[in-house]
Amino acid sequence: MTDTMTEKIVFTRGVPPPEAFPTEQMGECFDAAVRGDAATVLQYGQQRGYAPLRRQLAEEYGVSETEILVGNGSLQLQDLVASYLSGPGTVVYTEQPSYDRAIKTFRRRAAQAIGIPLEEDGISVDRLEAALEREVPAFVYLVPDFQNPAGATLSLEKRRRIVELAVEHDFWVIEDVPYRKLRYEGEDLPLLREIDASRVITMSSFSKLLSPGIRVGFMIAPEPLIDAVTALGEDTYLAPVLPTQAAVAEFMGRGLLGPNIERLKELYTPRWKTMSDAVRRELPDAQAFIPGGGFFVSVMLPEDANTTNLVGRGKDAGLVLTPGAAFFADPGDGEAVPGDRFVRLPFCAVTPGQIEEGVKRLASLL
């Protein structure tokens, strides 16, 4: 057994551990998908995504197949949407902090990404309303369920107000929900699109539910927007990766996804509880975001904590951290960005013993 006192403990990327993968079942589904429909899945085409998978998703979400686009991971779809909706001279609003890859994507498309402070129940609606008085964005990007990186979940009251604001001010809301089905306690809140879908783009993927390597993500939006993003995607990559999409369709068609999600909950729940308890015990003075699901717990360290070169000192102590500043967009109102005090703590790919030791090492650095 590895000694957790001496091993390197990695609190960086939110990735599934190898034991999370349904390896045998996925292998069977790949084989059946390719052998059963080779003329389709090994060829160019199906620019909107593999038709059987789109049908399954349309049925699940109660929409038309014309409102579904399946692509090569949700981040690529975000990039295409950002390319279509934003550009030089536009702004987009994100939670502050927010998913670092999304912030990079929006900036790459020359939009200014401005962060709206995150509260325990999601983005500050008061601050969002104030920002809207100054400038209406191309879109607002949210991770409403078990947010990456903080773990916060958007309250029902805020969900309702945000879709009202989107209609009133005529901007899009991207709700990115890859963690939504990994709930360990409590009850689901409605998707924003279930409240009012007219200005909502829903995105998700199978990266956390099956495998990130298969690169299967999807978006749900009004048909004209799906048409435009599909055309942009075809100009970018010709066609989606159909073998993986077909394997996912086969997996779902066999009724395997629901049981696999329950298996993942059984695997992750003890790790989630261990991380939550360790943060409360070892970092009592920090503002902790303790989610009811997902992949991340996070903390905002007190102002008097020793955060100087925290990542470097952590590495010396065998603790690998992501720099907190990576998760922050441009601040609004010229306020300071407390990135040096923010720490994201992924728990799914580490064991309970590693979690306990890792949080102790973090506390000792402060």
C-alpha positions as a printed Julia matrix, in Angstrom:
366×3 Matrix{Float64}:
   0.0    0.0     0.0
   1.28   3.47   -0.92
   2.15   5.63    2.07
  -0.02   8.76    1.86
   2.5   10.58    4.03
   5.11  10.51    1.25
   3.16  10.2    -2.01
   2.3   13.09   -4.33
  -1.34  14.1    -4.01
  -2.94  15.77   -7.02
  -5.73  18.31   -6.46
  -5.85  19.74   -9.97
  -8.02  18.56  -12.84
 -11.54  17.26  -12.36
 -11.07  13.91  -14.04
 -12.7   10.54  -13.39
 -10.45   7.8   -11.97
  -9.81   4.71  -14.13
 -12.11   2.62  -11.96
 -15.0    4.89  -12.98
 -14.92   3.74  -16.61
 -17.44   1.06  -17.7
 -14.68  -0.52  -19.76
 -16.2   -3.88  -20.69
 -19.62  -2.45  -21.48
 -18.17   0.37  -23.57
 -16.04  -2.11  -25.5
 -19.11  -4.15  -26.33
 -20.99  -1.03  -27.37
 -18.19   0.16  -29.65
 -18.1   -3.24  -31.31
 -21.86  -3.35  -31.81
 -22.02   0.26  -33.04
 -19.29  -0.14  -35.64
 -20.32  -3.58  -36.86
 -24.0   -2.7   -36.87
 -23.81   0.6   -38.8
 -20.35   0.78  -40.36
 -21.53   2.55  -43.51
 -22.63   5.47  -41.35
 -20.29   5.62  -38.38
 -17.06   5.13  -40.35
 -17.97   7.72  -42.98
 -18.22  11.5   -43.21
 -21.63  12.95  -42.54
 -24.25  13.37  -39.81
 -23.04  16.92  -39.18
 -25.64  17.45  -36.46
 -24.46  14.3   -34.73
 -25.32  10.62  -34.9
 -29.06  10.51  -35.58
 -30.02   7.77  -33.07
 -28.21   9.62  -30.28
 -29.92  12.87  -31.19
 -33.28  11.08  -31.07
 -32.5    9.7   -27.61
 -31.46  13.11  -26.31
 -34.47  14.82  -27.85
 -36.75  12.34  -26.11
 -34.98  12.79  -22.76
 -35.15  16.58  -22.84
 -38.55  16.89  -24.49
 -37.38  18.81  -27.55
 -37.27  18.34  -31.31
 -34.28  16.58  -32.88
 -33.72  19.8   -34.83
 -32.86  21.49  -31.52
 -30.01  19.05  -30.75
 -26.4   19.24  -31.92
 -23.93  16.56  -30.83
 -20.27  17.46  -31.19
 -16.77  16.54  -30.15
 -17.12  17.46  -26.48
 -19.08  20.34  -24.98
 -16.03  22.63  -24.87
 -15.76  22.51  -28.65
 -19.44  23.39  -28.9
 -18.86  26.29  -26.49
 -16.05  27.47  -28.75
 -18.3   27.33  -31.81
 -21.11  29.18  -30.02
 -18.68  31.82  -28.76
 -17.3   32.22  -32.27
 -20.81  32.73  -33.64
 -22.26  34.97  -30.91
 -19.29  37.01  -29.75
 -16.17  38.69  -31.08
 -14.18  41.93  -30.87
 -16.09  44.59  -29.01
 -18.46  42.21  -27.25
 -18.55  41.14  -23.63
 -19.64  37.9   -22.02
 -20.46  37.5   -18.34
 -19.37  34.51  -16.29
 -19.56  33.54  -12.68
 -16.55  34.72  -10.69
 -14.78  32.29  -10.36
 -15.7   30.2   -13.41
 -14.5   27.28  -15.52
 -11.0   28.24  -16.66
 -11.26  26.57  -20.08
 -14.45  28.45  -20.87
 -12.83  31.78  -19.95
  -9.9   30.98  -22.26
 -12.28  30.03  -25.06
 -14.25  33.28  -24.83
 -11.07  35.36  -24.76
  -9.71  33.47  -27.75
 -12.79  34.63  -29.67
 -11.8   38.21  -28.75
 -14.68  38.76  -26.34
 -14.03  40.39  -22.99
 -14.95  37.91  -20.26
 -16.2   39.78  -17.19
 -16.82  37.95  -13.93
 -19.9   38.5   -11.77
 -19.26  37.49   -8.13
 -20.39  34.04   -7.06
 -22.4   33.59   -3.87
 -23.26  30.42   -1.97
 -26.47  30.06   -4.0
 -24.94  30.97   -7.34
 -24.12  34.1    -9.29
 -25.03  37.42   -7.65
 -28.19  38.5    -9.44
 -27.94  42.0    -7.97
 -24.47  42.41   -9.48
 -25.65  40.9   -12.75
 -28.5   43.38  -12.96
 -26.1   46.25  -12.28
 -23.76  44.98  -15.03
 -26.69  44.74  -17.48
 -27.45  48.41  -16.9
 -23.93  49.18  -18.15
 -23.7   46.69  -21.03
 -25.73  43.79  -22.39
 -23.52  40.77  -23.11
 -23.53  38.39  -26.04
 -24.3   35.71  -23.46
 -24.0   34.8   -19.8
 -22.14  31.56  -19.1
 -23.24  29.58  -16.04
 -22.53  26.18  -14.5
 -25.71  26.08  -12.4
 -25.33  22.64  -10.83
 -22.25  21.86   -8.66
 -20.3   24.6   -10.34
 -16.79  24.19  -11.69
 -14.65  25.34   -9.92
 -16.47  26.41   -6.75
 -19.15  23.74   -6.37
 -22.03  26.2    -5.82
 -25.55  25.46   -7.08
 -27.8   28.18   -8.47
 -30.98  28.63   -6.43
 -34.44  28.3    -7.94
 -35.2   31.97   -7.3
 -32.07  33.03   -9.14
 -32.75  30.64  -12.02
 -36.13  32.24  -12.53
 -34.76  35.77  -12.37
 -31.9   35.07  -14.79
 -34.18  33.75  -17.54
 -36.44  36.78  -16.98
 -33.45  39.07  -17.43
 -32.35  37.2   -20.57
 -35.74  37.76  -22.19
 -35.96  41.35  -20.98
 -32.49  42.35  -22.21
 -32.3   39.95  -25.18
 -29.13  37.99  -24.39
 -28.39  34.27  -24.37
 -27.72  32.16  -21.29
 -25.46  29.14  -21.64
 -26.2   26.61  -18.91
 -23.37  24.09  -18.81
 -24.55  21.03  -16.86
 -22.0   18.15  -17.09
 -22.18  17.4   -13.34
 -25.95  17.64  -12.93
 -26.66  13.88  -12.78
 -24.01  13.29  -10.11
 -26.05  14.43   -7.1
 -25.15  12.85   -3.75
 -27.8   14.52   -1.59
 -30.85  16.73   -1.98
 -33.3   17.23   -4.82
 -32.75  18.41   -8.38
 -33.65  21.95   -9.35
 -35.13  22.58  -12.8
 -32.88  23.37  -15.71
 -33.07  27.0   -16.77
 -34.54  25.84  -20.07
 -37.38  24.14  -18.14
 -38.33  27.56  -16.78
 -38.11  29.38  -20.14
 -36.13  27.95  -23.05
 -36.43  30.91  -25.4
 -33.0   32.43  -24.59
 -31.28  29.37  -23.1
 -28.54  27.2   -24.61
 -28.13  23.97  -22.65
 -24.81  22.14  -22.91
 -23.57  18.91  -21.42
 -21.4   15.9   -22.18
 -20.74  12.28  -21.35
 -17.21  13.0   -20.09
 -18.14  12.66  -16.42
 -20.76   9.95  -16.9
 -18.87   7.58  -19.24
 -15.43   8.8   -20.34
 -13.76  12.09  -21.26
 -11.75  10.34  -23.97
 -14.77   9.65  -26.15
 -15.32  13.43  -26.63
 -19.1   13.37  -26.91
 -20.91  16.55  -25.92
 -24.21  18.09  -26.96
 -26.13  21.34  -26.99
 -29.84  22.12  -26.99
 -30.98  25.43  -28.46
 -33.56  26.91  -30.84
 -33.29  25.46  -34.34
 -31.91  28.6   -36.07
 -28.98  28.7   -33.66
 -28.39  24.96  -34.09
 -28.36  25.47  -37.87
 -25.77  28.25  -37.64
 -23.47  26.41  -35.23
 -23.76  23.19  -37.25
 -22.6   25.03  -40.39
 -19.71  26.55  -38.48
 -18.78  23.13  -37.12
 -18.78  21.56  -40.58
 -16.46  24.31  -41.8
 -14.21  23.63  -38.82
 -13.96  19.82  -38.58
 -16.02  18.45  -41.52
 -17.9   15.89  -39.44
 -18.22  14.77  -35.81
 -16.56  11.64  -34.4
 -19.38   9.24  -35.17
 -17.98   5.95  -33.77
 -17.93   7.32  -30.23
 -21.35   8.92  -30.6
 -22.73   5.62  -31.9
 -21.21   3.77  -28.96
 -22.91   6.17  -26.54
 -26.21   5.65  -28.35
 -25.73   1.89  -28.04
 -24.89   2.24  -24.33
 -28.04   4.27  -23.73
 -30.16   2.0   -25.92
 -29.17  -0.97  -23.78
 -30.38   0.84  -20.66
 -26.89   1.01  -19.16
 -26.52   4.74  -18.46
 -28.8    4.94  -15.43
 -27.15   2.01  -13.61
 -23.72   3.41  -14.46
 -24.61   6.77  -12.93
 -25.73   4.99   -9.75
 -22.42   3.11   -9.68
 -20.53   6.4    -9.99
 -22.52   7.89   -7.12
 -21.56   4.91   -4.93
 -17.91   5.43   -5.89
 -17.85   9.2    -5.41
 -20.09   9.73   -2.39
 -17.52   8.58    0.21
 -14.88  10.81   -1.43
 -17.26  13.77   -1.47
 -18.1   13.26    2.21
 -14.44  12.85    3.16
 -13.46  16.06    1.35
 -16.36  18.01    2.83
 -15.55  16.87    6.36
 -11.8   17.44    5.94
 -12.29  21.0     4.69
 -14.61  21.87    7.56
 -12.19  20.37   10.09
  -8.8   21.5     8.72
  -9.8   24.89    7.24
 -12.4   26.23    9.66
 -11.64  29.9     8.92
 -12.04  29.56    5.15
 -15.26  30.24    3.25
 -16.12  26.76    2.02
 -18.41  25.84   -0.86
 -19.73  22.36    0.0
 -21.82  21.08   -2.92
 -24.49  18.39   -2.94
 -22.84  16.65   -5.89
 -20.38  17.02   -8.73
 -16.59  16.87   -8.67
 -15.42  19.84   -6.58
 -15.32  21.34   -3.12
 -13.62  24.74   -2.94
 -12.46  27.27   -0.4
 -11.8   30.99   -0.32
  -8.99  31.36    2.19
  -9.03  34.14    4.78
  -7.29  37.4     3.9
  -4.6   36.78    6.51
  -3.73  33.3     5.17
  -0.21  32.81    3.83
  -0.94  32.43    0.11
   2.45  33.6    -1.16
   3.63  31.08   -3.79
   1.04  28.63   -2.51
   1.22  26.45   -5.61
   5.02  26.28   -5.46
   5.13  25.54   -1.75
   2.41  22.96   -2.22
   4.49  21.21   -4.86
   7.43  21.09   -2.46
   5.11  19.45    0.08
   3.9   16.87   -2.45
   0.58  18.62   -3.05
  -0.3   19.64   -6.62
  -2.74  22.56   -6.88
  -4.17  24.63   -9.73
  -3.37  28.37   -9.48
  -6.57  30.0    -8.26
  -6.22  32.99  -10.57
  -6.87  30.74  -13.58
 -10.56  30.6   -12.64
 -11.16  34.36  -12.62
 -12.36  36.48  -15.52
 -11.84  40.23  -15.71
 -13.3   41.92  -12.63
 -16.21  44.3   -12.86
 -16.14  47.74  -11.23
 -12.34  47.64  -10.98
 -12.47  45.4    -7.91
  -9.58  43.16   -6.9
  -9.56  39.52   -8.0
  -8.82  37.26   -5.0
  -7.38  34.46   -7.11
  -4.48  33.85   -4.75
  -6.93  32.91   -1.99
  -9.11  30.56   -4.03
  -8.4   26.82   -4.0
 -10.35  24.22   -5.99
 -10.32  20.74   -4.46
 -11.38  17.96   -6.85
 -12.23  14.78   -4.97
 -13.34  12.15   -7.51
  -9.92  10.93   -8.7
  -8.33  10.66   -5.24
  -8.97   8.18   -2.46
 -10.38   9.13    0.95
  -6.92   8.6     2.49
  -5.32  10.91   -0.07
  -8.04  13.49    0.54
  -7.46  13.51    4.29
  -3.7   13.86    3.89
  -3.95  16.41    1.1
  -6.2   18.79    3.02
  -3.91  18.5     6.05
  -0.94  19.47    3.88
  -2.87  22.44    2.51
  -3.75  23.62    6.02
  -0.1   23.34    7.11
   0.97  25.73    4.32
  -1.27  28.56    5.5
